[in-house]
């Protein structure tokens, strides 16, 4: 099985969010970049399947400039077999999805795996868009991914419950909570081996930008938390009713 | 031209979030001088469909295809695309929920449309079409311009108020053409959640963390949820430890919620947890540690031991509800 896994290059979760150029651009000063948390889960699950004996070749792919290679190397250190960087600024979801769909077509992969959403723009769009560009079925936010021969069993959250699904290759899936339990942490051997693995750079294909972020805002600062004495919980009830109008 | 709103029904009924979506779509239709059209898939009684007219929809389209009984992103996209084209829709709106997030990206590619996912407000401008959305897991917002003629939006829950607007509504039955290949992923089983209120639907969420010390201590949390008619949620360690089911985990890798009131008990407020709850209108934090980061995100707080505070608070809530 050949799996193509999309690796998001995102600011560390604990990063302080700031903007520059009149709030049009994310301020990258002192920002540590990481593999997106959902992509970590997705890659971990593929590696677990491989370790359990599934014949699997894992290619990590990212659309980005040369800075994202460090993040791709992290995916290689976790255990991905090879990496491809599509040499372009990721301008919007349709652009990214189109690039990945093209890589998929050329590489004759069996499955595309993405994270449920990135933690920068929280769009959750690429999996569905890749699937549509390729005319393939898709499963969003899967919480289970089990391979049995040429079939895959999946679970997907739907409103009011979950759906159990069976898929045949090829298809596109995004990983949600439960896809894997704990993300794998690269060990020293993995980090050493990652240096020798292939990281190919390919040029992008044309795709119009459908959307454009023109301005960012930080949320308004919250007023200081009003503390209520633990001996006077009735006061909290009063505040929630009269002031906050929340009950 | 029209604004098309996908209103998901649950066994033939609509939830509050559908009325929020119709109110939002009606606002955009008013801005554009067009009409709001709702579409739903499955058998919904005419009287229930007509309720959508109370929020401004001029038409409700009911897609009646037996093969759409089970959810499939591909098949549902095909059906909604056909309704969109029949109604010359130029703005198509979904909830930012599992089905909306599965269908909207596919539809956007099919219709050559730009997509704004997780919108929190009506467009601030129609030309260029500009919508505000959540970004950086709630740590920021972004204004997004959509360049295409057709626009697709998924609206974050609880971010737009329901507006009642009595409108005459026409009801239309529609049969979509669905190709056989649309069910290449086969639904095997649907497992419905127990009768409890789902965390994303709840107006009030009572949430607890590792501070509760053991799975057996959730009785007082369940009691509070019961008194307030609230849903129950938890932090990640709690679901990882198996104290509570995974579908109650809220946070960055769990569910993102935005209730009117979020009561966090024994949760310190790690960045990953706050990313999932910082869209809540009012946050209450109860924690023994006065330096817990949650107090910075909270509107109201009690520094105290949950095992002492929560039972007293339950009594106070009970008294308040009896008297009001």
XYZ file of C-alpha atoms in Angstrom:
571
model
C 0.000 0.000 0.000
C 1.252 3.457 -0.855
C 0.053 6.183 1.491
C 0.450 9.892 0.890
C 0.251 11.847 4.122
C -0.159 15.619 4.162
C 2.043 17.217 6.806
C 0.958 20.629 8.079
C 3.744 23.048 9.034
C 2.080 25.013 11.827
C 3.123 27.243 14.740
C 3.597 25.381 18.012
C 0.320 25.253 19.930
C 1.700 27.387 22.743
C 2.887 30.162 20.384
C 1.842 33.695 21.093
C -0.126 34.844 18.063
C 0.951 38.217 16.630
C 0.700 39.838 13.219
C 2.815 42.201 11.120
C 2.455 44.316 7.958
C -0.709 46.048 9.190
C -2.097 42.754 10.491
C -1.979 41.070 7.101
C 0.764 38.540 7.929
C 1.502 36.158 10.772
C 4.529 37.298 12.773
C 6.982 34.394 12.657
C 9.457 35.964 15.094
C 10.410 33.438 17.801
C 7.897 30.923 16.479
C 8.681 27.246 16.631
C 7.021 25.228 13.866
C 5.688 21.720 14.384
C 3.923 18.920 12.527
C 0.166 19.624 12.943
C -1.295 17.680 15.900
C -3.836 15.815 13.753
C -1.215 14.947 11.137
C 0.931 13.532 13.949
C -1.949 11.239 14.882
C -2.479 10.290 11.239
C 1.178 9.436 10.665
C 1.381 7.552 13.954
C -1.520 5.305 12.921
C 0.093 4.495 9.568
C 3.355 3.675 11.349
C 1.517 1.470 13.856
C -0.090 -0.442 10.972
C 3.277 -0.812 9.282
C 4.877 -2.071 12.509
C 2.037 -4.569 12.835
C 2.987 -6.068 9.467
C 0.924 -4.137 6.912
C 2.880 -3.673 3.699
C 3.063 0.107 3.593
C 5.158 2.828 2.017
C 4.551 6.261 3.548
C 5.279 9.490 1.689
C 4.992 12.748 3.622
C 4.006 15.745 1.501
C 3.838 19.450 2.203
C 3.202 22.572 0.172
C 5.665 25.184 1.334
C 8.914 27.056 0.997
C 12.295 25.696 2.063
C 11.544 26.467 5.754
C 9.018 23.635 5.871
C 11.710 21.042 5.174
C 12.553 20.916 8.895
C 8.951 19.876 9.576
C 9.071 17.264 6.803
C 12.308 15.933 8.348
C 10.412 15.534 11.639
C 7.858 13.392 9.808
C 10.737 11.342 8.352
C 12.249 11.031 11.829
C 8.909 9.733 13.121
C 9.150 7.012 10.473
C 7.785 8.194 7.105
C 9.754 6.577 4.249
C 10.224 9.604 2.022
C 9.064 13.191 1.630
C 7.984 15.546 -1.123
C 7.935 19.321 -0.807
C 5.845 21.181 -3.335
C 7.773 24.384 -3.771
C 5.158 27.131 -3.281
C 3.649 29.397 -0.645
C 0.402 27.713 0.456
C -1.973 30.527 -0.473
C -5.358 28.916 0.119
C -6.894 25.482 0.680
C -7.891 24.937 -2.960
C -4.324 25.683 -4.074
C -2.863 23.222 -1.556
C -5.434 20.531 -2.380
C -4.806 20.850 -6.105
C -1.035 20.399 -5.616
C -1.497 17.308 -3.486
C -4.013 15.831 -5.929
C -1.404 16.189 -8.698
C 1.268 14.424 -6.619
C -1.224 11.638 -5.888
C -1.963 11.141 -9.588
C 1.708 10.899 -10.508
C 2.680 8.555 -7.676
C -0.125 6.012 -8.027
C -0.896 6.098 -4.321
C -3.682 4.116 -2.676
C -4.755 6.580 -0.017
C -4.331 10.228 0.958
C -4.371 10.918 4.688
C -4.672 14.420 6.132
C -5.320 15.826 9.585
C -8.888 16.886 10.408
C -7.834 20.544 10.388
C -4.740 22.688 10.624
C -4.267 24.652 13.831
C -3.560 27.922 12.025
C -6.597 28.550 9.834
C -8.674 25.661 11.234
C -10.227 25.155 7.814
C -10.497 21.385 7.553
C -10.877 21.796 3.811
C -8.014 19.962 2.150
C -9.242 16.372 2.518
C -12.614 17.083 0.839
C -11.029 19.259 -1.831
C -8.318 16.700 -2.678
C -11.025 14.014 -2.933
C -13.107 16.166 -5.253
C -10.115 17.046 -7.456
C -9.411 13.314 -7.748
C -13.061 12.175 -7.947
C -12.494 9.876 -4.961
C -14.655 9.114 -1.921
C -13.679 10.790 1.345
C -14.121 10.260 5.056
C -13.814 13.282 7.359
C -12.503 13.270 10.895
C -12.125 9.493 11.124
C -11.710 8.088 14.617
C -10.759 4.566 13.481
C -8.659 3.236 10.611
C -8.195 -0.532 10.411
C -6.932 -2.427 7.378
C -8.148 -5.930 6.632
C -6.757 -7.207 3.315
C -7.906 -4.836 0.599
C -10.646 -3.309 2.775
C -10.459 -0.560 5.364
C -12.813 -0.170 8.295
C -13.367 3.405 9.421
C -15.465 5.306 11.887
C -16.615 8.845 11.319
C -18.374 11.199 13.630
C -21.769 12.371 12.404
C -24.188 14.651 14.228
C -25.755 12.654 17.048
C -23.446 9.658 16.838
C -20.975 7.892 14.614
C -21.013 5.959 11.395
C -19.032 2.775 10.767
C -17.817 2.582 7.170
C -16.024 0.209 4.866
C -13.816 1.576 2.112
C -11.789 0.123 -0.726
C -8.695 1.846 -2.049
C -8.245 4.481 -3.341
C -9.838 7.066 -1.077
C -9.088 10.162 0.995
C -9.392 10.336 4.768
C -8.801 12.993 7.420
C -7.746 11.925 10.891
C -9.630 13.095 13.952
C -9.306 12.212 17.602
C -8.959 8.472 18.094
C -7.168 7.808 14.792
C -4.165 7.003 17.002
C -3.889 7.350 20.774
C -0.605 9.153 21.450
C 1.496 10.735 18.719
C 4.833 9.008 18.171
C 7.922 10.909 19.280
C 10.973 10.565 17.028
C 13.875 8.727 18.683
C 17.575 9.336 18.064
C 17.800 6.519 15.513
C 14.831 7.966 13.630
C 16.395 11.429 13.635
C 19.698 10.043 12.291
C 17.942 7.981 9.612
C 15.774 10.938 8.546
C 18.885 12.724 7.290
C 19.475 10.006 4.718
C 15.885 9.672 3.497
C 14.756 11.194 0.210
C 13.206 14.668 0.298
C 12.172 15.526 -3.226
C 11.231 19.049 -4.287
C 8.633 19.422 -7.049
C 7.235 22.538 -8.688
C 3.555 23.495 -8.319
C 0.836 23.403 -10.979
C -1.414 26.383 -11.717
C -4.464 26.917 -9.549
C -6.308 30.177 -8.958
C -6.637 31.459 -5.424
C -10.279 31.287 -4.489
C -9.830 33.080 -1.159
C -7.408 35.523 0.397
C -6.841 36.511 4.017
C -6.678 40.314 4.117
C -6.589 41.096 7.823
C -6.133 39.453 11.192
C -7.497 40.458 14.572
C -6.792 39.411 18.089
C -9.860 38.860 20.254
C -10.774 41.757 22.507
C -9.016 41.471 25.844
C -11.269 39.905 28.425
C -11.975 41.886 31.569
C -10.298 40.405 34.610
C -11.970 37.319 36.038
C -14.396 38.205 38.844
C -13.570 36.045 41.812
C -16.312 34.906 44.139
C -15.647 33.519 47.607
C -16.157 29.748 47.930
C -18.280 30.556 50.989
C -20.666 32.662 48.949
C -21.571 30.575 45.899
C -25.019 32.251 45.797
C -23.187 35.342 44.557
C -21.929 33.396 41.519
C -25.486 32.281 40.737
C -26.660 35.887 41.032
C -23.899 37.151 38.714
C -24.588 34.438 36.138
C -28.257 35.372 36.146
C -28.256 39.144 36.505
C -24.965 40.238 34.981
C -23.983 37.555 32.466
C -27.573 36.519 31.672
C -26.201 33.016 31.169
C -28.825 31.190 33.278
C -29.610 34.388 -7.419
C -30.290 32.948 -3.988
C -28.644 32.002 -0.725
C -28.894 28.238 -0.194
C -28.748 26.911 3.374
C -28.177 23.246 4.144
C -30.399 22.519 7.136
C -29.625 19.065 8.442
C -32.557 17.214 9.995
C -32.305 14.594 12.703
C -35.041 11.968 12.303
C -37.250 14.572 10.660
C -36.630 17.405 13.147
C -34.463 20.523 13.038
C -32.209 21.677 15.855
C -31.654 25.232 17.046
C -28.478 25.389 14.936
C -30.579 25.070 11.752
C -32.564 28.175 12.731
C -29.281 29.969 13.382
C -28.119 29.028 9.862
C -31.388 30.158 8.253
C -31.225 33.473 10.164
C -27.649 33.933 8.933
C -28.536 33.028 5.337
C -31.520 35.374 5.421
C -29.275 38.220 6.570
C -26.942 37.629 3.594
C -29.915 37.342 1.213
C -31.215 40.683 2.550
C -27.808 42.293 2.051
C -27.721 40.977 -1.526
C -31.379 41.598 -2.308
C -31.950 37.892 -3.016
C -33.883 35.096 -1.279
C -32.982 32.461 1.289
C -33.693 28.860 0.265
C -33.272 25.960 2.707
C -32.450 22.421 1.598
C -32.711 19.279 3.655
C -32.148 15.625 2.820
C -34.691 13.047 3.961
C -38.319 12.892 4.841
C -39.421 15.877 6.903
C -43.085 16.689 7.457
C -44.374 19.771 5.698
C -45.291 21.494 8.971
C -41.727 21.056 10.233
C -40.282 22.390 6.956
C -42.557 25.402 7.154
C -41.037 26.318 10.528
C -37.957 27.409 8.552
C -40.141 30.239 7.221
C -40.220 31.666 10.760
C -36.565 32.591 10.317
C -36.783 34.076 6.834
C -36.525 31.170 4.366
C -38.736 31.697 1.311
C -38.437 28.130 0.117
C -37.614 24.752 1.624
C -36.413 22.012 -0.708
C -36.753 18.444 0.520
C -34.484 15.966 -1.256
C -36.218 12.616 -1.344
C -33.869 9.866 -2.466
C -33.909 6.506 -0.718
C -30.217 6.054 -1.423
C -29.415 9.156 0.645
C -30.641 7.483 3.837
C -27.046 7.136 5.065
C -24.603 10.006 5.061
C -22.048 10.047 2.254
C -20.012 13.173 1.575
C -19.880 12.396 -2.133
C -23.581 11.624 -2.614
C -24.768 14.512 -0.437
C -22.487 16.909 -2.328
C -24.011 15.773 -5.625
C -27.564 16.324 -4.324
C -26.851 19.768 -2.893
C -25.034 20.835 -6.036
C -28.138 20.020 -8.086
C -30.404 22.007 -5.741
C -27.917 24.901 -5.780
C -27.906 24.976 -9.578
C -31.710 24.708 -9.829
C -32.035 27.727 -7.557
C -29.119 29.692 -9.058
C -27.545 29.866 -5.608
C -24.483 32.078 -5.400
C -23.950 31.715 -1.648
C -24.201 28.278 -0.022
C -24.157 27.913 3.746
C -23.447 24.940 6.010
C -22.971 24.513 9.730
C -19.334 24.088 10.750
C -20.264 20.607 12.029
C -19.204 17.126 10.845
C -21.501 16.987 7.818
C -20.946 20.612 6.804
C -17.198 20.178 7.054
C -17.389 17.028 4.905
C -19.641 18.432 2.166
C -18.598 22.101 1.877
C -15.013 21.556 0.571
C -16.215 19.052 -2.032
C -18.990 21.363 -3.161
C -16.601 24.316 -3.329
C -14.332 22.465 -5.770
C -17.269 21.204 -7.837
C -18.800 24.649 -8.161
C -15.487 26.469 -8.536
C -16.290 28.401 -5.373
C -14.152 29.839 -2.596
C -14.859 28.499 0.883
C -14.728 30.293 4.217
C -14.704 27.672 6.969
C -15.699 28.604 10.508
C -17.246 32.024 9.775
C -18.337 33.992 12.838
C -20.200 36.944 11.292
C -22.243 38.041 8.299
C -20.169 39.463 5.418
C -18.724 42.876 6.282
C -18.704 43.707 2.568
C -20.332 42.167 -0.504
C -17.819 43.604 -2.937
C -15.272 42.275 -2.325
C -17.157 39.514 -0.493
C -15.483 39.551 2.934
C -16.256 37.278 5.875
C -14.688 37.076 9.347
C -13.620 33.647 10.579
C -11.935 32.014 13.569
C -8.217 31.361 13.210
C -5.336 30.047 15.292
C -7.688 27.885 17.338
C -9.611 30.867 18.648
C -6.513 32.937 19.445
C -7.310 35.227 16.494
C -9.786 36.055 13.752
C -9.194 36.651 10.050
C -11.064 38.597 7.375
C -11.234 36.439 4.261
C -12.059 37.753 0.791
C -13.739 35.291 -1.562
C -12.758 35.927 -5.183
C -15.149 33.527 -6.932
C -18.700 34.168 -8.177
C -20.074 31.395 -5.972
C -19.236 31.436 -2.268
C -19.441 28.596 0.249
C -19.472 29.321 3.989
C -19.505 27.092 7.049
C -20.830 28.993 10.062
C -19.397 28.356 13.546
C -22.074 27.282 15.957
C -23.487 29.866 18.380
C -21.840 32.713 16.510
C -24.950 34.213 14.942
C -28.149 34.996 16.753
C -31.474 33.472 15.775
C -33.725 36.147 14.258
C -37.437 35.435 13.958
C -38.858 36.757 10.718
C -42.201 35.400 9.665
C -42.085 34.630 5.947
C -44.413 32.798 3.581
C -42.528 29.640 2.697
C -42.963 27.422 -0.311
C -42.132 23.715 0.000
C -40.671 21.724 -2.864
C -39.885 18.033 -3.247
C -36.785 17.165 -5.234
C -35.294 13.935 -6.510
C -31.560 14.143 -7.096
C -29.606 12.097 -9.590
C -27.001 10.157 -7.678
C -24.469 8.024 -9.514
C -23.740 4.546 -8.175
C -20.108 5.401 -7.513
C -21.121 7.954 -4.892
C -21.264 5.207 -2.272
C -17.764 3.829 -2.807
C -17.340 4.191 0.961
C -20.073 1.922 2.304
C -21.900 2.749 5.506
C -22.059 -0.396 7.632
C -23.657 0.860 10.796
C -24.825 4.054 12.468
C -24.279 4.182 16.215
C -26.414 6.870 17.805
C -25.225 8.565 20.964
C -27.327 7.768 24.000
C -30.150 10.195 24.744
C -27.763 12.628 26.438
C -27.289 16.157 25.147
C -24.309 16.259 22.780
C -21.503 18.607 23.777
C -21.761 20.646 20.595
C -25.525 21.189 21.003
C -25.550 22.176 24.657
C -26.220 25.811 25.608
C -24.540 25.163 28.927
C -21.619 22.780 29.430
C -20.423 21.513 32.780
C -16.876 20.326 32.239
C -14.470 18.663 34.605
C -10.830 17.667 34.622
C -8.202 15.699 36.455
C -8.915 17.736 39.575
C -11.872 15.412 40.135
C -9.311 12.682 40.961
C -11.355 9.607 39.927
C -14.110 8.429 37.608
C -16.347 7.765 40.621
C -16.449 11.442 41.525
C -18.553 12.536 38.557
C -21.874 12.239 40.425
C -21.823 15.896 41.496
C -20.949 16.978 37.925
C -23.843 14.952 36.535
C -26.068 16.482 39.176
C -25.082 20.019 38.144
C -25.694 19.189 34.476
C -29.061 17.764 35.424
C -30.083 20.846 37.410
C -29.022 23.253 34.635
C -30.201 21.111 31.691
C -26.572 21.145 30.580
C -24.276 18.831 28.663
C -21.192 17.242 30.228
C -17.700 17.525 28.808
C -14.186 16.887 30.033
C -10.515 17.631 29.462
C -8.228 15.335 27.505
C -6.508 13.495 30.398
C -9.927 12.536 31.736
C -10.991 10.834 28.496
C -7.520 9.315 28.016
C -7.719 7.826 31.511
C -11.091 6.355 30.593
C -12.946 8.260 33.331
C -15.342 9.693 30.726
C -16.155 8.730 27.107
C -14.028 10.210 24.307
C -16.987 12.028 22.756
C -17.030 14.315 25.820
C -13.449 15.518 25.307
C -13.334 19.189 24.387
C -10.134 20.900 23.323
C -7.822 21.188 20.391
C -7.814 17.483 19.515
C -11.300 16.881 20.860
C -14.375 18.922 20.084
C -14.449 22.668 19.660
C -17.435 24.084 21.520
C -19.003 27.504 21.930
C -21.791 27.277 24.500
C -23.366 30.282 26.179
C -21.968 29.119 29.508
C -18.948 26.866 30.115
C -18.293 25.805 33.702
C -14.781 24.357 34.083
C -14.251 22.398 37.276
C -10.802 21.109 38.244
C -9.326 21.954 34.815
C -6.137 24.009 34.868
C -6.642 25.454 31.373
C -3.805 24.209 29.178
C -3.515 26.014 25.836
C -4.840 22.931 24.035
C -7.963 22.875 26.198
C -8.585 26.609 25.889
C -8.320 26.315 22.089
C -11.444 24.184 22.168
C -13.525 26.329 24.527
C -12.470 29.937 24.106
C -15.443 30.612 21.830
C -17.756 30.177 24.869
C -19.701 33.334 25.734
C -19.258 33.092 29.499
C -16.634 30.953 31.249
C -16.674 30.004 34.916
C -13.596 28.395 36.474
C -13.497 26.499 39.751
C -10.011 25.443 40.782
C -7.893 25.095 43.927
C -4.926 26.748 42.207
C -5.374 30.517 42.018
C -2.602 30.644 39.380
C -4.336 28.175 37.018
C -4.281 29.673 33.488
C -8.031 29.115 33.179
C -8.646 32.098 35.480
C -7.193 34.345 32.754
C -9.720 33.076 30.231
C -12.636 32.991 32.683
C -15.273 35.638 33.366
C -16.052 34.362 36.860
C -14.066 32.167 39.170
C -13.972 30.475 42.522
C -10.628 29.513 44.025
C -11.590 26.478 46.033
C -11.832 22.729 46.305
C -14.346 21.288 43.833
C -15.455 18.716 46.402
C -16.582 21.515 48.716
C -17.685 24.118 46.158
C -19.656 22.005 43.681
C -22.176 20.499 46.161
C -22.851 23.988 47.578
C -23.185 25.416 44.082
C -25.579 22.616 43.109
C -27.796 23.572 46.054
C -27.653 27.240 45.041
C -28.526 26.439 41.402
C -31.406 24.243 42.589
C -32.746 27.023 44.789
C -32.415 29.552 41.970
C -34.296 27.327 39.522
C -37.075 26.593 42.017
C -37.529 30.289 42.705
C -37.367 31.533 39.127
